[in-house]
Amino acid sequence: MTAVTADTQEAHEAAFDAAVAADERIEPRDWMPEAYRATLVRQIAQHAHSEIIGMQPEANWITRAPSLRRKAILMAKVQDEAGHGLYLYSAAETLGTSRDELLDKLHSGRQKYSSIFNYPTLTWADVGAIGWLVDGAAITNQVPLCRCSYGPYARAMVRVCKEESFHQRQGYESLLALSRGTPEQHAMAQDAVDRWWWPSLMMFGPPDDESAHSAQSMAWKIKRHSNDELRQRFVDICVPQAEALGLTLPDPDLKWNEERGHHDFGPIDWTEFRDVLKGNGPCNEQRITQRRRAHEEGAWVREAAAAYAAKHGEANS
Amino acid sequence: MTATAHTAAALALGDDALVLSHRLGEWAGHAPVLEEEVALANIALDLLGQARVLLSLVGDEDELAYLREERAFRNVQLVEQPNGDFAHTIARQLYFSTYQRLLYGRLAAAGAGDLAGLAAKAVKEVAYHQDHAEQWTLRLGDGTPESHDRMRQACTALWRFTGELFQPVAGLDVDWQELESDWLASVTAVLERATLTVPDGPRTGAWSAGAGRQGLHTESFGRMLAEMQHLHRSHPGASW
């Protein structure tokens, strides 16, 4: 490396560090460290994949939704998730990758999606529980990302969070209707909350002392709060909501700690978390198989669109 | 228009929209490209919205959707046909949205009444649905040899269900023959642009012509209803 390029590199790094320190946004054409770029691609891609895989557990109930109003709400939600996937793939593409490349990594298991979507939706109440707890946890994670240092990601998060909050309220309202409904409906709601509570807490990732990427992401202002901090914030939000719902949370150790000003809660089963991450959760195989199949069975359609565009001089999208 | 005829018309059009919306909902998570996840869900939602307005003119939307049996549904057989591959879904969509746009255009122009109000709003939605179906018919018909072949097969397979669209519906003051010739002209033009030919099979059989409107359906419809109604029927009287 010549002296000139070394100086340039140093100047770039200094300008980048100063921009991050001043809470300025990094934009696609700005210089950025390669590791920053790689971290963002990994995180945004995983986020996009989660939206796409996350359509499956809820779409599982579209054809069985018990009222036309609930069916319309659920269809709109699943449609929004596809839209969120599209925003996020676009945000990732500003970093020099492509949607095709990212989908290929998802399909071949080289990139992950949120472990929560490897749990099955066994009853209608699961749809409400996902809205309340899973979307609630996602919002707790994502609201701080609206201030993330990378501009395109932060702007995508603003749009995603608005829609997610709406879904979260609808999920809560659906659970409330069940909780106040017949004894069978109430039991269905409680059972769903019992099954989704712990997996939702796992959505915040491993505990702070085991989180590989946290320190660097926080220094770069990609992340603003630690996993454990966000998890605690989520528990504190959920406890009064569960009371208002008339449902209990499945944790005998859950209690208010006056001294800390927070709720204490029981230990998370990190063995289960790691198993699901490794691909051994209840639905990992099914989720990825369905995604691959949709992609493979759709290949002739995409080829037709490309061939038609080539013949008729359209932009091939 | 008598109240009974009015109700019969709202029920027929409402069932069409309800059943096709359900079929499109089955695509969620299975579409060939993410943009189509959005588009198919969007069309399904529009149709569900139309169904809810129309069924509410007749009675309680959920009772009508979830507590009638197969023989009481008045939708045309076309909309209950299984999704098949993407080409089948697009062919079904082309045939039906062209019909819906022409019909709603006429009902909206006719002026007064609940149906005219619904039609005036819905015609904007179905214009979008028709455009979507036409664009895909062109891409598939004039795309690759494989897509051309699949689109041709799909158009042919569904052709025999199209005659029923023009069986007069009591309560709808429409020139059905003119509607049919406009529909044929529109579909023919799209198929030709797509390098496809208009299927030459019959469109009016003793069974398929008008059968759905009389509550006579195809076999897959009962299974579709079983899935759609199961949860609602398992909890009689519950609200959701």
XYZ file of C-alpha atoms in Angstrom:
557
model
C 0.000 0.000 0.000
C 1.434 3.397 -0.941
C 1.590 6.250 1.524
C -1.104 8.153 -0.358
C -3.695 5.375 -0.186
C -2.898 4.712 3.452
C -3.512 8.399 4.166
C -6.751 8.274 2.208
C -7.851 5.226 4.143
C -7.125 6.959 7.414
C -9.001 10.052 6.320
C -12.009 7.908 5.334
C -12.006 6.146 8.650
C -11.734 9.393 10.552
C -14.615 10.925 8.573
C -16.755 7.799 9.116
C -16.036 7.718 12.853
C -16.806 11.411 13.157
C -20.103 11.031 11.293
C -21.168 8.125 13.507
C -20.107 10.005 16.647
C -22.135 13.051 15.545
C -25.201 10.831 14.941
C -25.139 11.603 11.242
C -26.553 9.069 8.823
C -24.257 6.974 6.653
C -25.633 6.837 3.093
C -24.994 4.294 0.285
C -22.375 6.365 -1.537
C -20.431 7.192 1.626
C -17.258 5.358 2.443
C -17.768 2.742 5.161
C -15.579 0.064 6.738
C -15.975 -3.305 5.024
C -16.905 -4.942 8.322
C -19.683 -2.342 8.837
C -21.009 -3.096 5.366
C -20.869 -6.862 5.964
C -22.598 -6.591 9.345
C -25.404 -4.517 7.855
C -25.892 -6.878 4.921
C -26.106 -9.804 7.338
C -28.519 -8.044 9.683
C -30.791 -6.479 7.049
C -30.906 -9.706 5.034
C -31.812 -11.706 8.117
C -34.484 -9.158 8.870
C -35.877 -9.369 5.313
C -35.812 -13.186 5.395
C -37.705 -13.114 8.700
C -40.509 -11.109 7.092
C -40.765 -13.601 4.249
C -40.561 -16.791 6.317
C -42.779 -15.104 8.923
C -45.623 -15.054 6.404
C -45.940 -18.841 6.661
C -47.114 -19.418 10.246
C -49.809 -16.774 9.851
C -50.806 -17.636 6.282
C -51.442 -21.099 7.722
C -54.684 -19.650 9.169
C -55.916 -17.411 6.328
C -58.189 -20.088 4.887
C -59.574 -20.944 8.336
C -60.020 -17.485 9.881
C -63.274 -17.607 11.872
C -64.890 -14.363 10.650
C -64.627 -12.322 7.480
C -63.352 -9.333 9.447
C -60.520 -11.376 10.989
C -59.764 -12.908 7.621
C -59.395 -9.464 6.032
C -57.117 -8.285 8.866
C -54.934 -11.380 8.556
C -54.662 -11.143 4.762
C -53.681 -7.489 5.040
C -51.059 -8.363 7.616
C -49.467 -11.115 5.552
C -49.464 -8.775 2.556
C -47.699 -6.119 4.662
C -45.045 -8.654 5.608
C -44.254 -9.316 1.947
C -44.034 -5.542 1.518
C -41.652 -5.251 4.482
C -39.507 -7.963 2.938
C -39.373 -5.922 -0.263
C -38.331 -2.687 1.532
C -35.652 -4.543 3.427
C -34.212 -6.320 0.386
C -34.052 -2.893 -1.276
C -32.247 -1.460 1.742
C -29.772 -4.372 1.607
C -29.240 -3.813 -2.124
C -27.953 -0.291 -1.428
C -24.975 -2.042 0.155
C -23.991 -3.752 -3.087
C -25.762 -7.087 -2.876
C -28.874 -8.279 -4.727
C -32.181 -9.800 -3.732
C -31.436 -12.898 -5.808
C -28.133 -13.409 -4.051
C -29.738 -12.982 -0.625
C -32.622 -15.336 -1.418
C -30.107 -17.860 -2.631
C -28.310 -17.613 0.728
C -31.612 -18.066 2.565
C -32.549 -21.098 0.489
C -29.154 -22.724 0.955
C -29.153 -22.064 4.717
C -26.170 -19.680 4.601
C -28.263 -16.847 6.048
C -30.732 -17.117 8.896
C -34.142 -15.795 9.788
C -35.676 -15.173 13.181
C -35.928 -18.391 15.198
C -39.479 -17.534 16.292
C -40.926 -18.562 12.931
C -39.822 -22.133 13.500
C -42.700 -22.604 15.939
C -46.044 -23.920 14.632
C -49.410 -22.119 14.681
C -51.638 -24.813 16.146
C -54.823 -22.866 16.863
C -56.486 -19.651 15.749
C -55.394 -17.990 19.019
C -51.778 -18.347 17.888
C -52.458 -15.684 15.291
C -53.458 -13.263 18.064
C -50.525 -14.316 20.248
C -48.107 -13.731 17.378
C -49.578 -10.272 16.862
C -49.339 -9.361 20.512
C -46.074 -11.012 21.557
C -44.018 -11.614 18.422
C -44.856 -8.293 16.780
C -44.534 -6.636 20.189
C -41.014 -8.029 20.598
C -40.169 -7.073 17.012
C -41.303 -3.488 17.632
C -39.273 -3.262 20.853
C -36.250 -4.362 18.814
C -36.996 -2.228 15.782
C -38.011 1.141 17.179
C -34.396 1.899 18.180
C -33.351 0.856 14.656
C -35.260 3.885 13.326
C -32.198 5.770 14.673
C -29.668 3.310 13.259
C -26.570 4.914 11.724
C -27.244 3.504 8.235
C -29.805 5.768 6.521
C -31.645 3.327 4.204
C -32.127 0.808 7.031
C -33.307 3.481 9.472
C -35.830 4.817 6.939
C -37.137 1.324 6.142
C -37.620 0.784 9.879
C -39.752 3.913 10.217
C -42.209 2.526 7.687
C -42.064 -1.025 9.024
C -42.621 0.067 12.647
C -45.742 2.057 11.805
C -47.361 -0.963 10.193
C -46.112 -3.377 12.841
C -47.644 -1.302 15.652
C -50.956 -1.528 13.881
C -50.665 -5.323 13.610
C -49.644 -5.569 17.207
C -52.764 -3.734 18.371
C -54.931 -5.926 16.166
C -53.322 -9.067 17.615
C -53.951 -7.815 21.136
C -57.552 -7.000 20.296
C -58.044 -10.469 18.784
C -56.701 -12.118 21.959
C -58.918 -9.873 24.070
C -61.984 -11.026 22.118
C -60.967 -14.646 22.769
C -60.142 -14.059 26.405
C -63.575 -12.498 26.984
C -65.353 -15.052 24.794
C -66.558 -18.551 25.624
C -64.595 -20.720 28.093
C -63.218 -22.656 25.102
C -62.007 -19.463 23.458
C -60.424 -18.247 26.691
C -58.589 -21.560 27.090
C -57.419 -21.348 23.492
C -55.982 -17.862 24.123
C -54.226 -18.948 27.327
C -52.718 -21.998 25.636
C -51.364 -19.834 22.812
C -49.768 -17.357 25.227
C -48.268 -20.271 27.178
C -46.595 -21.568 24.008
C -45.448 -18.222 22.548
C -44.164 -16.398 25.644
C -40.717 -17.947 25.993
C -39.939 -18.089 22.267
C -40.843 -14.363 22.139
C -38.310 -13.586 24.861
C -35.703 -15.471 22.833
C -36.277 -13.062 19.934
C -33.973 -10.552 21.637
C -31.051 -12.878 21.093
C -28.517 -14.448 23.452
C -27.689 -12.825 26.804
C -25.315 -9.871 26.629
C -22.264 -11.825 27.789
C -22.712 -14.317 24.901
C -23.701 -11.960 22.116
C -20.940 -12.047 19.513
C -21.811 -8.949 17.467
C -23.257 -6.653 20.111
C -20.286 -4.538 21.174
C -19.204 -3.657 17.644
C -22.791 -2.996 16.486
C -23.340 -0.673 19.422
C -20.090 1.176 18.710
C -21.247 1.667 15.113
C -24.693 2.757 16.311
C -26.382 -0.002 14.345
C -27.678 -1.247 17.666
C -28.665 1.219 20.353
C -29.459 -1.085 23.282
C -28.231 -4.470 24.442
C -30.258 -7.668 24.044
C -30.919 -7.970 27.769
C -31.947 -4.317 28.049
C -34.546 -4.706 25.293
C -35.763 -8.020 26.697
C -36.311 -6.393 30.087
C -38.159 -3.502 28.484
C -40.437 -5.992 26.677
C -41.226 -7.967 29.854
C -42.093 -4.744 31.675
C -44.477 -3.755 28.866
C -46.145 -7.178 28.635
C -46.948 -7.805 32.300
C -49.667 -5.137 32.629
C -50.967 -5.974 29.145
C -51.374 -9.639 30.155
C -53.321 -8.511 33.226
C -55.578 -6.351 31.099
C -56.114 -9.318 28.787
C -57.083 -11.521 31.713
C -54.355 -14.010 30.770
C -51.356 -15.238 32.717
C -47.743 -15.454 31.596
C -46.217 -18.935 32.062
C -43.414 -17.952 34.443
C -43.672 -18.692 38.181
C -40.639 -16.457 38.856
C -42.180 -13.393 37.258
C -42.588 -10.646 39.872
C -42.095 -6.916 40.323
C -38.747 -5.941 41.832
C -39.217 -2.684 43.671
C -35.489 -2.107 44.068
C -34.677 -2.489 40.352
C -37.891 -0.869 39.180
C -38.314 -3.823 36.803
C -39.902 -7.243 36.704
C -37.691 -10.173 37.559
C -38.306 -13.203 35.395
C -37.267 -16.830 35.237
C -34.380 -18.353 33.307
C -34.666 -18.793 29.541
C -34.005 -22.246 28.099
C -30.972 -21.369 26.009
C -30.517 -24.988 24.975
C -33.848 -24.811 23.166
C -32.839 -21.485 21.609
C -29.580 -22.927 20.265
C -31.342 -26.057 18.996
C -33.846 -23.990 17.031
C -31.056 -21.785 15.650
C -29.157 -24.865 14.557
C -32.155 -26.009 12.525
C -33.696 -28.444 14.995
C -36.815 -26.474 15.927
C -40.308 -27.828 15.295
C -40.760 -26.224 11.842
C -37.285 -25.327 10.487
C -37.385 -28.021 7.834
C -40.971 -27.278 6.806
C -40.443 -23.493 6.569
C -37.369 -23.635 4.385
C -38.788 -26.411 2.223
C -41.919 -24.403 1.498
C -39.848 -21.296 0.680
C -37.559 -23.241 -1.657
C -40.492 -24.938 -3.319
C -42.311 -21.638 -3.954
C -39.106 -20.299 -5.500
C -38.427 -23.384 -7.618
C -42.006 -23.801 -8.756
C -42.068 -20.106 -9.663
C -38.903 -20.284 -11.784
C -40.802 -20.716 -15.067
C -42.927 -17.653 -14.245
C -39.878 -15.479 -13.592
C -38.231 -16.813 -16.754
C -41.370 -15.962 -18.742
C -41.389 -12.415 -17.381
C -37.715 -11.979 -18.268
C -38.184 -13.408 -21.776
C -41.213 -11.193 -22.387
C -39.341 -8.124 -21.155
C -36.391 -8.932 -23.412
C -38.677 -9.313 -26.446
C -40.636 -6.164 -25.780
C -37.830 -3.961 -24.524
C -39.262 -3.526 -21.038
C -37.041 -2.971 -18.061
C -36.578 -6.434 -16.612
C -37.559 -6.190 -12.992
C -86.678 -4.586 -8.496
C -88.248 -6.810 -5.837
C -86.513 -7.316 -2.511
C -86.074 -11.004 -3.286
C -84.469 -10.410 -6.663
C -82.247 -7.756 -5.137
C -81.142 -10.182 -2.452
C -80.535 -12.949 -4.964
C -78.323 -10.663 -7.048
C -76.287 -9.465 -4.050
C -75.862 -13.055 -2.916
C -74.675 -14.241 -6.338
C -72.120 -11.444 -6.746
C -71.112 -11.638 -3.079
C -70.468 -15.383 -3.304
C -68.362 -14.903 -6.447
C -66.150 -12.402 -4.643
C -65.991 -14.416 -1.403
C -64.989 -17.671 -3.072
C -62.399 -16.186 -5.425
C -60.908 -14.204 -2.547
C -60.538 -17.439 -0.593
C -58.797 -19.178 -3.484
C -56.361 -16.276 -3.883
C -55.718 -16.353 -0.126
C -54.384 -19.894 -0.579
C -51.451 -18.427 -2.531
C -50.049 -16.580 0.510
C -46.486 -17.750 1.021
C -46.426 -19.711 -2.249
C -46.196 -17.040 -4.972
C -43.457 -17.180 -7.647
C -42.047 -13.774 -6.726
C -42.500 -11.432 -3.749
C -44.272 -8.786 -5.812
C -46.939 -11.391 -6.557
C -47.361 -12.163 -2.854
C -48.344 -8.528 -2.531
C -50.469 -8.382 -5.683
C -52.445 -11.595 -5.126
C -53.137 -10.701 -1.494
C -54.170 -7.237 -2.598
C -56.692 -8.606 -5.093
C -57.947 -11.135 -2.528
C -58.514 -8.311 -0.053
C -60.381 -6.176 -2.567
C -62.649 -9.121 -3.369
C -63.198 -9.902 0.295
C -64.170 -6.267 0.840
C -66.702 -6.503 -1.990
C -68.046 -9.780 -0.609
C -68.557 -8.260 2.829
C -70.546 -5.326 1.442
C -72.666 -7.540 -0.800
C -73.373 -10.224 1.799
C -74.273 -7.557 4.346
C -77.016 -6.407 1.979
C -78.473 -9.910 2.312
C -77.979 -10.627 6.019
C -75.191 -11.297 8.517
C -71.956 -11.710 6.550
C -70.501 -14.380 8.833
C -73.677 -16.451 9.012
C -73.849 -16.370 5.236
C -70.186 -17.233 4.719
C -69.748 -19.819 7.440
C -73.116 -21.468 8.024
C -74.445 -22.185 4.562
C -73.719 -25.517 2.961
C -72.424 -26.045 -0.518
C -75.847 -26.303 -2.184
C -76.825 -22.846 -0.887
C -73.871 -21.003 -2.429
C -74.657 -19.059 -5.610
C -71.180 -18.340 -7.022
C -70.265 -19.315 -10.568
C -68.190 -22.485 -10.840
C -65.290 -20.573 -12.408
C -64.274 -18.868 -9.153
C -64.237 -22.093 -7.118
C -61.786 -23.838 -9.461
C -58.565 -24.838 -7.660
C -55.579 -22.524 -8.110
C -53.536 -25.015 -10.132
C -50.278 -23.512 -11.363
C -49.744 -19.767 -11.738
C -51.083 -19.908 -15.306
C -54.383 -21.423 -14.141
C -54.725 -18.743 -11.505
C -54.036 -16.035 -14.078
C -56.444 -17.501 -16.662
C -59.205 -17.695 -14.032
C -58.401 -14.137 -13.048
C -58.436 -12.903 -16.658
C -61.821 -14.467 -17.399
C -63.388 -13.339 -14.150
C -61.992 -9.830 -13.776
C -62.937 -8.987 -17.365
C -66.486 -10.126 -16.593
C -66.567 -8.249 -13.308
C -65.292 -5.037 -14.829
C -67.849 -5.089 -17.637
C -70.677 -6.001 -15.286
C -69.811 -3.501 -12.545
C -69.299 -0.799 -15.166
C -72.865 -1.352 -16.333
C -74.308 -1.538 -12.805
C -72.498 1.657 -11.820
C -73.763 3.446 -14.924
C -77.312 2.268 -14.229
C -77.376 4.680 -11.291
C -79.448 4.110 -8.178
C -79.432 1.524 -5.408
C -77.015 -0.308 -3.135
C -75.571 -2.377 -5.940
C -74.802 0.696 -8.054
C -72.948 2.242 -5.117
C -70.913 -0.900 -4.548
C -70.263 -1.275 -8.272
C -69.055 2.325 -8.612
C -66.440 1.750 -5.914
C -65.520 -1.781 -6.968
C -65.096 -1.012 -10.661
C -61.885 0.878 -9.841
C -60.529 -2.134 -8.007
C -61.486 -4.617 -10.698
C -59.906 -2.426 -13.387
C -56.640 -2.970 -11.542
C -57.316 -6.723 -11.262
C -58.018 -6.936 -14.976
C -54.851 -5.050 -15.836
C -52.822 -7.377 -13.594
C -54.334 -10.468 -15.250
C -53.808 -9.081 -18.749
C -50.178 -8.187 -18.106
C -49.472 -11.687 -16.835
C -51.383 -13.293 -19.712
C -49.084 -11.416 -22.074
C -45.916 -12.335 -20.177
C -46.827 -16.001 -19.893
C -48.327 -16.372 -23.375
C -45.502 -14.511 -25.079
C -42.715 -15.493 -22.664
C -40.926 -18.853 -22.988
C -42.155 -21.992 -24.807
C -42.925 -23.542 -21.420
C -44.942 -20.564 -20.160
C -46.778 -20.339 -23.485
C -47.728 -23.982 -23.236
C -48.870 -23.711 -19.622
C -50.928 -20.593 -20.360
C -52.548 -22.256 -23.361
C -53.480 -25.297 -21.275
C -54.878 -23.135 -18.493
C -57.005 -21.017 -20.846
C -58.384 -24.177 -22.426
C -59.053 -25.976 -19.153
C -61.103 -23.111 -17.711
C -62.900 -22.177 -20.919
C -65.903 -24.386 -20.274
C -66.692 -22.504 -17.067
C -67.038 -19.146 -18.811
C -70.491 -19.636 -20.356
C -72.067 -19.503 -16.937
C -70.924 -15.927 -16.421
C -73.618 -14.763 -18.838
C -76.580 -16.634 -17.453
C -78.972 -13.870 -16.397
C -79.020 -13.151 -12.656
C -82.436 -12.203 -11.321
C -82.413 -8.624 -10.117
C -79.638 -7.420 -12.435
C -80.993 -5.342 -15.282
C -78.218 -6.056 -17.764
C -78.143 -6.918 -21.462
C -76.427 -10.269 -20.973
C -75.880 -10.946 -24.677
C -74.127 -7.640 -25.133
C -72.102 -8.284 -21.975
C -71.033 -11.622 -23.401
C -69.977 -10.222 -26.753
C -67.998 -7.413 -25.070
C -66.351 -10.000 -22.849
C -65.459 -12.226 -25.798
C -64.015 -9.271 -27.698
C -61.897 -8.184 -24.739
C -60.589 -11.661 -23.888
C -59.934 -12.461 -27.562
C -57.868 -9.308 -27.994
C -55.705 -10.117 -24.962
C -55.211 -13.758 -25.942
C -54.200 -12.740 -29.464
C -51.709 -10.192 -28.174
C -50.375 -12.948 -25.951
C -49.840 -15.147 -29.071
C -52.524 -17.502 -27.811
C -55.678 -18.592 -29.561
C -59.184 -18.494 -28.209
C -60.028 -22.023 -27.013
C -62.512 -23.743 -29.283
C -64.296 -25.947 -26.742
C -67.905 -25.491 -25.667
C -68.759 -22.786 -23.134
C -72.281 -23.904 -22.419
C -72.733 -27.491 -21.307
C -75.908 -28.885 -19.779
C -74.177 -28.961 -16.412
C -71.767 -26.029 -16.320
C -74.051 -23.376 -17.773
C -75.786 -21.709 -14.869
C -75.165 -24.555 -12.456
C -73.236 -22.636 -9.781
C -75.900 -19.949 -9.670
C -78.365 -22.751 -8.843
C -76.180 -24.194 -6.099
C -74.716 -27.017 -8.167
C -70.955 -26.915 -7.716
C -67.847 -28.858 -8.629
C -66.346 -31.408 -6.249
C -63.445 -29.383 -4.902
C -65.817 -26.698 -3.629
C -67.125 -28.768 -0.710
C -63.594 -29.350 0.515
C -62.823 -25.657 0.232
C -65.876 -24.849 2.361
C -64.956 -27.510 4.922
C -61.649 -25.767 5.490
C -63.136 -22.274 5.448
C -65.994 -23.037 7.835
C -64.473 -25.558 10.222
C -63.335 -23.249 13.009
C -66.404 -21.028 12.927
C -68.713 -24.053 13.059
C -66.732 -25.607 15.934
C -67.699 -22.713 18.202
C -71.414 -22.086 17.661
C -72.503 -18.610 18.671
C -68.993 -17.422 19.584
C -67.796 -14.008 18.510
C -64.272 -13.392 17.293
